[in-house]
PDB file of C-alpha atoms in Angstrom:
ATOM      1  CA  MET A   1     -23.924  59.667  24.824  1.00 59.00           C
ATOM      2  CA  ALA A   2     -21.478  62.353  26.066  1.00 64.00           C
ATOM      3  CA  GLY A   3     -18.097  59.915  25.218  1.00 66.00           C
ATOM      4  CA  PRO A   4     -14.658  60.383  26.853  1.00 73.00           C
ATOM      5  CA  ASN A   5     -13.907  63.558  28.922  1.00 77.00           C
ATOM      6  CA  TYR A   6     -11.175  65.005  26.700  1.00 85.00           C
ATOM      7  CA  GLY A   7     -11.958  68.613  27.295  1.00 87.00           C
ATOM      8  CA  ALA A   8     -11.801  71.406  24.278  1.00 90.00           C
ATOM      9  CA  LEU A   9     -10.154  68.716  22.128  1.00 89.00           C
ATOM     10  CA  GLY A  10     -12.849  66.344  22.628  1.00 88.00           C
ATOM     11  CA  ALA A  11     -15.686  68.837  21.823  1.00 90.00           C
ATOM     12  CA  THR A  12     -13.837  69.986  18.895  1.00 91.00           C
ATOM     13  CA  PHE A  13     -13.547  66.755  17.322  1.00 90.00           C
ATOM     14  CA  LYS A  14     -17.101  65.779  17.932  1.00 91.00           C
ATOM     15  CA  VAL A  15     -18.509  69.232  16.276  1.00 92.00           C
ATOM     16  CA  VAL A  16     -15.839  69.251  13.389  1.00 92.00           C
ATOM     17  CA  ARG A  17     -17.025  65.621  12.352  1.00 92.00           C
ATOM     18  CA  MET A  18     -20.630  66.398  12.333  1.00 93.00           C
ATOM     19  CA  LEU A  19     -19.868  69.530  10.155  1.00 93.00           C
ATOM     20  CA  GLN A  20     -17.942  67.280   8.162  1.00 92.00           C
ATOM     21  CA  ALA A  21     -20.913  64.932   7.986  1.00 93.00           C
ATOM     22  CA  VAL A  22     -23.126  67.806   6.972  1.00 94.00           C
ATOM     23  CA  SER A  23     -20.621  69.013   4.022  1.00 94.00           C
ATOM     24  CA  LEU A  24     -20.303  65.500   2.996  1.00 93.00           C
ATOM     25  CA  LEU A  25     -24.179  64.812   2.619  1.00 94.00           C
ATOM     26  CA  ALA A  26     -24.407  68.138   0.834  1.00 94.00           C
ATOM     27  CA  ILE A  27     -22.184  67.207  -1.632  1.00 93.00           C
ATOM     28  CA  ILE A  28     -23.426  63.568  -1.981  1.00 94.00           C
ATOM     29  CA  GLY A  29     -26.868  65.119  -2.529  1.00 93.00           C
ATOM     30  CA  MET A  30     -26.339  67.844  -5.372  1.00 91.00           C
ATOM     31  CA  THR A  31     -23.906  65.055  -6.926  1.00 90.00           C
ATOM     32  CA  ALA A  32     -26.270  62.311  -6.895  1.00 90.00           C
ATOM     33  CA  ASN A  33     -29.193  64.768  -8.126  1.00 86.00           C
ATOM     34  CA  PHE A  34     -26.849  65.435 -11.429  1.00 83.00           C
ATOM     35  CA  ILE A  35     -25.973  61.797 -11.846  1.00 85.00           C
ATOM     36  CA  SER A  36     -29.201  60.756 -11.577  1.00 85.00           C
ATOM     37  CA  GLU A  37     -30.733  63.300 -14.058  1.00 77.00           C
ATOM     38  CA  MET A  38     -28.099  62.424 -16.377  1.00 78.00           C
ATOM     39  CA  VAL A  39     -28.981  58.683 -16.039  1.00 83.00           C
ATOM     40  CA  SER A  40     -32.563  59.132 -16.568  1.00 81.00           C
ATOM     41  CA  SER A  41     -31.691  60.853 -19.798  1.00 75.00           C
ATOM     42  CA  SER A  42     -29.414  58.006 -21.038  1.00 78.00           C
ATOM     43  CA  THR A  43     -26.100  60.021 -20.609  1.00 77.00           C
ATOM     44  CA  SER A  44     -23.173  58.469 -18.661  1.00 83.00           C
ATOM     45  CA  PRO A  45     -22.181  60.803 -15.997  1.00 84.00           C
ATOM     46  CA  PRO A  46     -18.438  62.040 -16.144  1.00 84.00           C
ATOM     47  CA  ASN A  47     -15.793  60.518 -14.384  1.00 86.00           C
ATOM     48  CA  VAL A  48     -15.455  63.493 -12.181  1.00 86.00           C
ATOM     49  CA  LEU A  49     -18.856  63.246 -10.647  1.00 87.00           C
ATOM     50  CA  VAL A  50     -18.532  59.586 -10.068  1.00 89.00           C
ATOM     51  CA  GLY A  51     -15.678  59.860  -8.389  1.00 90.00           C
ATOM     52  CA  THR A  52     -16.686  62.657  -6.029  1.00 90.00           C
ATOM     53  CA  LEU A  53     -19.831  60.342  -5.391  1.00 92.00           C
ATOM     54  CA  SER A  54     -17.706  57.714  -4.353  1.00 94.00           C
ATOM     55  CA  VAL A  55     -15.169  59.705  -2.150  1.00 93.00           C
ATOM     56  CA  THR A  56     -18.018  61.495  -0.329  1.00 94.00           C
ATOM     57  CA  CYS A  57     -19.830  58.116   0.381  1.00 94.00           C
ATOM     58  CA  ILE A  58     -16.602  56.607   1.618  1.00 95.00           C
ATOM     59  CA  ALA A  59     -16.179  59.780   3.854  1.00 93.00           C
ATOM     60  CA  VAL A  60     -19.384  59.919   5.340  1.00 94.00           C
ATOM     61  CA  LEU A  61     -19.065  56.112   6.655  1.00 95.00           C
ATOM     62  CA  TYR A  62     -15.724  57.155   8.009  1.00 94.00           C
ATOM     63  CA  CYS A  63     -17.012  60.024   9.760  1.00 94.00           C
ATOM     64  CA  ALA A  64     -19.435  58.171  11.343  1.00 94.00           C
ATOM     65  CA  ILE A  65     -17.393  55.291  12.231  1.00 95.00           C
ATOM     66  CA  THR A  66     -14.976  57.628  13.894  1.00 94.00           C
ATOM     67  CA  TYR A  67     -17.467  59.544  15.741  1.00 93.00           C
ATOM     68  CA  ILE A  68     -19.056  56.431  17.007  1.00 93.00           C
ATOM     69  CA  LEU A  69     -15.597  54.892  18.217  1.00 93.00           C
ATOM     70  CA  PHE A  70     -14.727  58.203  19.900  1.00 93.00           C
ATOM     71  CA  VAL A  71     -18.054  58.407  21.576  1.00 91.00           C
ATOM     72  CA  ASP A  72     -17.252  54.656  22.904  1.00 91.00           C
ATOM     73  CA  GLY A  73     -13.755  55.538  23.724  1.00 89.00           C
ATOM     74  CA  ILE A  74     -12.168  53.023  21.752  1.00 92.00           C
ATOM     75  CA  LEU A  75     -10.922  55.480  18.811  1.00 90.00           C
ATOM     76  CA  PRO A  76      -7.107  54.697  17.926  1.00 91.00           C
ATOM     77  CA  PHE A  77      -5.764  58.359  17.723  1.00 90.00           C
ATOM     78  CA  LEU A  78      -2.754  57.432  16.006  1.00 92.00           C
ATOM     79  CA  ILE A  79      -4.493  55.234  13.078  1.00 92.00           C
ATOM     80  CA  ASN A  80      -7.019  57.815  13.037  1.00 91.00           C
ATOM     81  CA  THR A  81      -4.678  60.274  12.287  1.00 92.00           C
ATOM     82  CA  GLY A  82      -3.029  58.294   9.456  1.00 95.00           C
ATOM     83  CA  LEU A  83      -6.502  57.534   8.034  1.00 94.00           C
ATOM     84  CA  ASP A  84      -7.780  61.305   8.089  1.00 93.00           C
ATOM     85  CA  GLY A  85      -4.335  61.942   6.490  1.00 94.00           C
ATOM     86  CA  LEU A  86      -5.688  59.504   3.314  1.00 94.00           C
ATOM     87  CA  LEU A  87      -8.789  60.908   3.738  1.00 92.00           C
ATOM     88  CA  LEU A  88      -7.569  64.517   3.250  1.00 91.00           C
ATOM     89  CA  ILE A  89      -5.675  63.571   0.377  1.00 94.00           C
ATOM     90  CA  ALA A  90      -8.760  62.039  -1.509  1.00 91.00           C
ATOM     91  CA  VAL A  91     -10.684  65.408  -0.822  1.00 90.00           C
ATOM     92  CA  VAL A  92      -7.788  67.244  -2.326  1.00 91.00           C
ATOM     93  CA  VAL A  93      -7.807  65.216  -5.448  1.00 90.00           C
ATOM     94  CA  VAL A  94     -11.887  65.879  -5.775  1.00 87.00           C
ATOM     95  CA  ALA A  95     -11.373  69.357  -4.935  1.00 88.00           C
ATOM     96  CA  VAL A  96      -8.553  69.540  -7.567  1.00 89.00           C
ATOM     97  CA  ALA A  97     -10.681  67.543 -10.244  1.00 86.00           C
ATOM     98  CA  VAL A  98     -13.817  69.036  -9.920  1.00 84.00           C
ATOM     99  CA  GLY A  99     -12.244  72.864  -9.555  1.00 84.00           C
ATOM    100  CA  LYS A 100      -9.703  72.708 -12.504  1.00 81.00           C
ATOM    101  CA  PRO A 101     -12.271  73.773 -15.013  1.00 79.00           C
ATOM    102  CA  LEU A 102     -14.492  75.740 -12.703  1.00 79.00           C
ATOM    103  CA  SER A 103     -11.777  77.984 -11.438  1.00 79.00           C
ATOM    104  CA  TYR A 104     -11.882  79.745 -14.882  1.00 77.00           C
ATOM    105  CA  LEU A 105     -15.759  79.985 -15.123  1.00 77.00           C
ATOM    106  CA  ASP A 106     -17.838  82.970 -14.214  1.00 79.00           C
ATOM    107  CA  CYS A 107     -21.359  82.110 -13.193  1.00 79.00           C
ATOM    108  CA  GLN A 108     -22.529  85.320 -13.216  1.00 82.00           C
ATOM    109  CA  VAL A 109     -22.083  85.590 -17.428  1.00 76.00           C
ATOM    110  CA  ILE A 110     -23.889  82.398 -18.193  1.00 75.00           C
ATOM    111  CA  GLY A 111     -27.280  83.087 -19.539  1.00 68.00           C
ATOM    112  CA  GLU A 112     -30.218  83.351 -17.165  1.00 56.00           C
ATOM    113  CA  THR A 113     -31.916  80.067 -17.450  1.00 51.00           C
ATOM    114  CA  THR A 114     -34.264  78.475 -14.850  1.00 56.00           C
ATOM    115  CA  GLY A 115     -33.578  74.572 -16.290  1.00 58.00           C
ATOM    116  CA  ASN A 116     -32.328  71.459 -14.223  1.00 60.00           C
ATOM    117  CA  ALA A 117     -29.803  69.022 -14.685  1.00 58.00           C
ATOM    118  CA  TYR A 118     -31.802  67.745 -17.329  1.00 59.00           C
ATOM    119  CA  ALA A 119     -31.572  70.771 -19.557  1.00 57.00           C
ATOM    120  CA  PHE A 120     -28.156  70.324 -19.322  1.00 53.00           C
ATOM    121  CA  THR A 121     -27.947  67.095 -20.817  1.00 52.00           C
ATOM    122  CA  ALA A 122     -30.480  67.788 -23.402  1.00 55.00           C
ATOM    123  CA  ALA A 123     -28.688  70.897 -24.304  1.00 52.00           C
ATOM    124  CA  LEU A 124     -24.953  68.506 -24.742  1.00 48.00           C
ATOM    125  CA  GLY A 125     -27.055  66.149 -27.337  1.00 49.00           C
ATOM    126  CA  SER A 126     -24.882  66.596 -30.014  1.00 47.00           C
ATOM    127  CA  SER A 127     -21.438  66.434 -28.131  1.00 46.00           C
ATOM    128  CA  LEU A 128     -22.900  63.123 -26.415  1.00 46.00           C
ATOM    129  CA  ASP A 129     -23.267  61.858 -30.290  1.00 48.00           C
ATOM    130  CA  LYS A 130     -19.872  62.407 -30.945  1.00 52.00           C
ATOM    131  CA  SER A 131     -18.427  60.971 -27.640  1.00 50.00           C
ATOM    132  CA  GLY A 132     -20.327  57.725 -27.748  1.00 53.00           C
ATOM    133  CA  GLY A 133     -22.699  58.591 -24.742  1.00 52.00           C
ATOM    134  CA  MET A 134     -19.889  60.086 -22.263  1.00 55.00           C
ATOM    135  CA  SER A 135     -20.928  63.464 -21.273  1.00 57.00           C
ATOM    136  CA  ASN A 136     -17.534  66.300 -21.197  1.00 66.00           C
ATOM    137  CA  TYR A 137     -17.617  67.583 -17.790  1.00 69.00           C
ATOM    138  CA  ASN A 138     -15.811  70.873 -18.982  1.00 66.00           C
ATOM    139  CA  ASN A 139     -18.817  71.456 -21.326  1.00 65.00           C
ATOM    140  CA  TRP A 140     -21.676  70.283 -18.772  1.00 69.00           C
ATOM    141  CA  ILE A 141     -20.655  72.663 -16.062  1.00 73.00           C
ATOM    142  CA  GLY A 142     -21.314  75.664 -18.341  1.00 70.00           C
ATOM    143  CA  ALA A 143     -24.434  75.095 -19.680  1.00 70.00           C
ATOM    144  CA  THR A 144     -26.581  77.036 -17.018  1.00 73.00           C
ATOM    145  CA  LYS A 145     -26.424  79.508 -14.152  1.00 80.00           C
ATOM    146  CA  THR A 146     -27.775  77.017 -11.688  1.00 80.00           C
ATOM    147  CA  THR A 147     -25.395  74.164 -12.721  1.00 79.00           C
ATOM    148  CA  CYS A 148     -22.614  76.429 -12.411  1.00 81.00           C
ATOM    149  CA  PHE A 149     -23.161  77.639  -8.863  1.00 85.00           C
ATOM    150  CA  GLU A 150     -24.118  74.190  -7.796  1.00 84.00           C
ATOM    151  CA  MET A 151     -20.695  72.748  -8.949  1.00 86.00           C
ATOM    152  CA  LYS A 152     -19.195  75.758  -7.505  1.00 87.00           C
ATOM    153  CA  SER A 153     -21.028  74.674  -4.266  1.00 89.00           C
ATOM    154  CA  ILE A 154     -19.827  71.258  -4.454  1.00 88.00           C
ATOM    155  CA  TRP A 155     -16.052  72.534  -4.913  1.00 87.00           C
ATOM    156  CA  GLY A 156     -16.147  74.983  -2.136  1.00 89.00           C
ATOM    157  CA  LEU A 157     -17.518  72.367   0.073  1.00 89.00           C
ATOM    158  CA  SER A 158     -14.741  70.303  -1.017  1.00 87.00           C
ATOM    159  CA  ILE A 159     -12.604  72.815  -0.057  1.00 87.00           C
ATOM    160  CA  ALA A 160     -13.935  73.556   3.313  1.00 87.00           C
ATOM    161  CA  LEU A 161     -13.218  70.046   3.962  1.00 82.00           C
ATOM    162  CA  TRP A 162      -9.536  70.522   3.885  1.00 73.00           C
TER     163      TRP A 162
END
């Protein structure tokens, strides 16, 4: 399964696609965990997290398809370049949407808590009653130190995909 011999550029393409897939799978795992905890506590997840999950799932499929096409030697490079540009725009939008409130947040200042995503949603119960069950992303990310660091991890991996 070596694929066509394109020299150093071909090897770089393979390695970068694998690293992209690993980063995207990490983002999917962390985001899906937050959404799962929120849904299990009868809370609607923020649109930012749903959008992040949607974009990263599509990006993983795209990475897998382009990798397979490259290995089979039938990847159209010009079309791939255009689609990579569109994917770049989507990832930039995710990074900006996730990172806008995170850039001002200092995770070290947040109180020491060993809670999980369920603790975040439970802490925001009063604000959920006011908003009709829809959680506010800006309030949710600063609930505990763990959430802050995990959301900054998602943000950092999104930036790394640029």
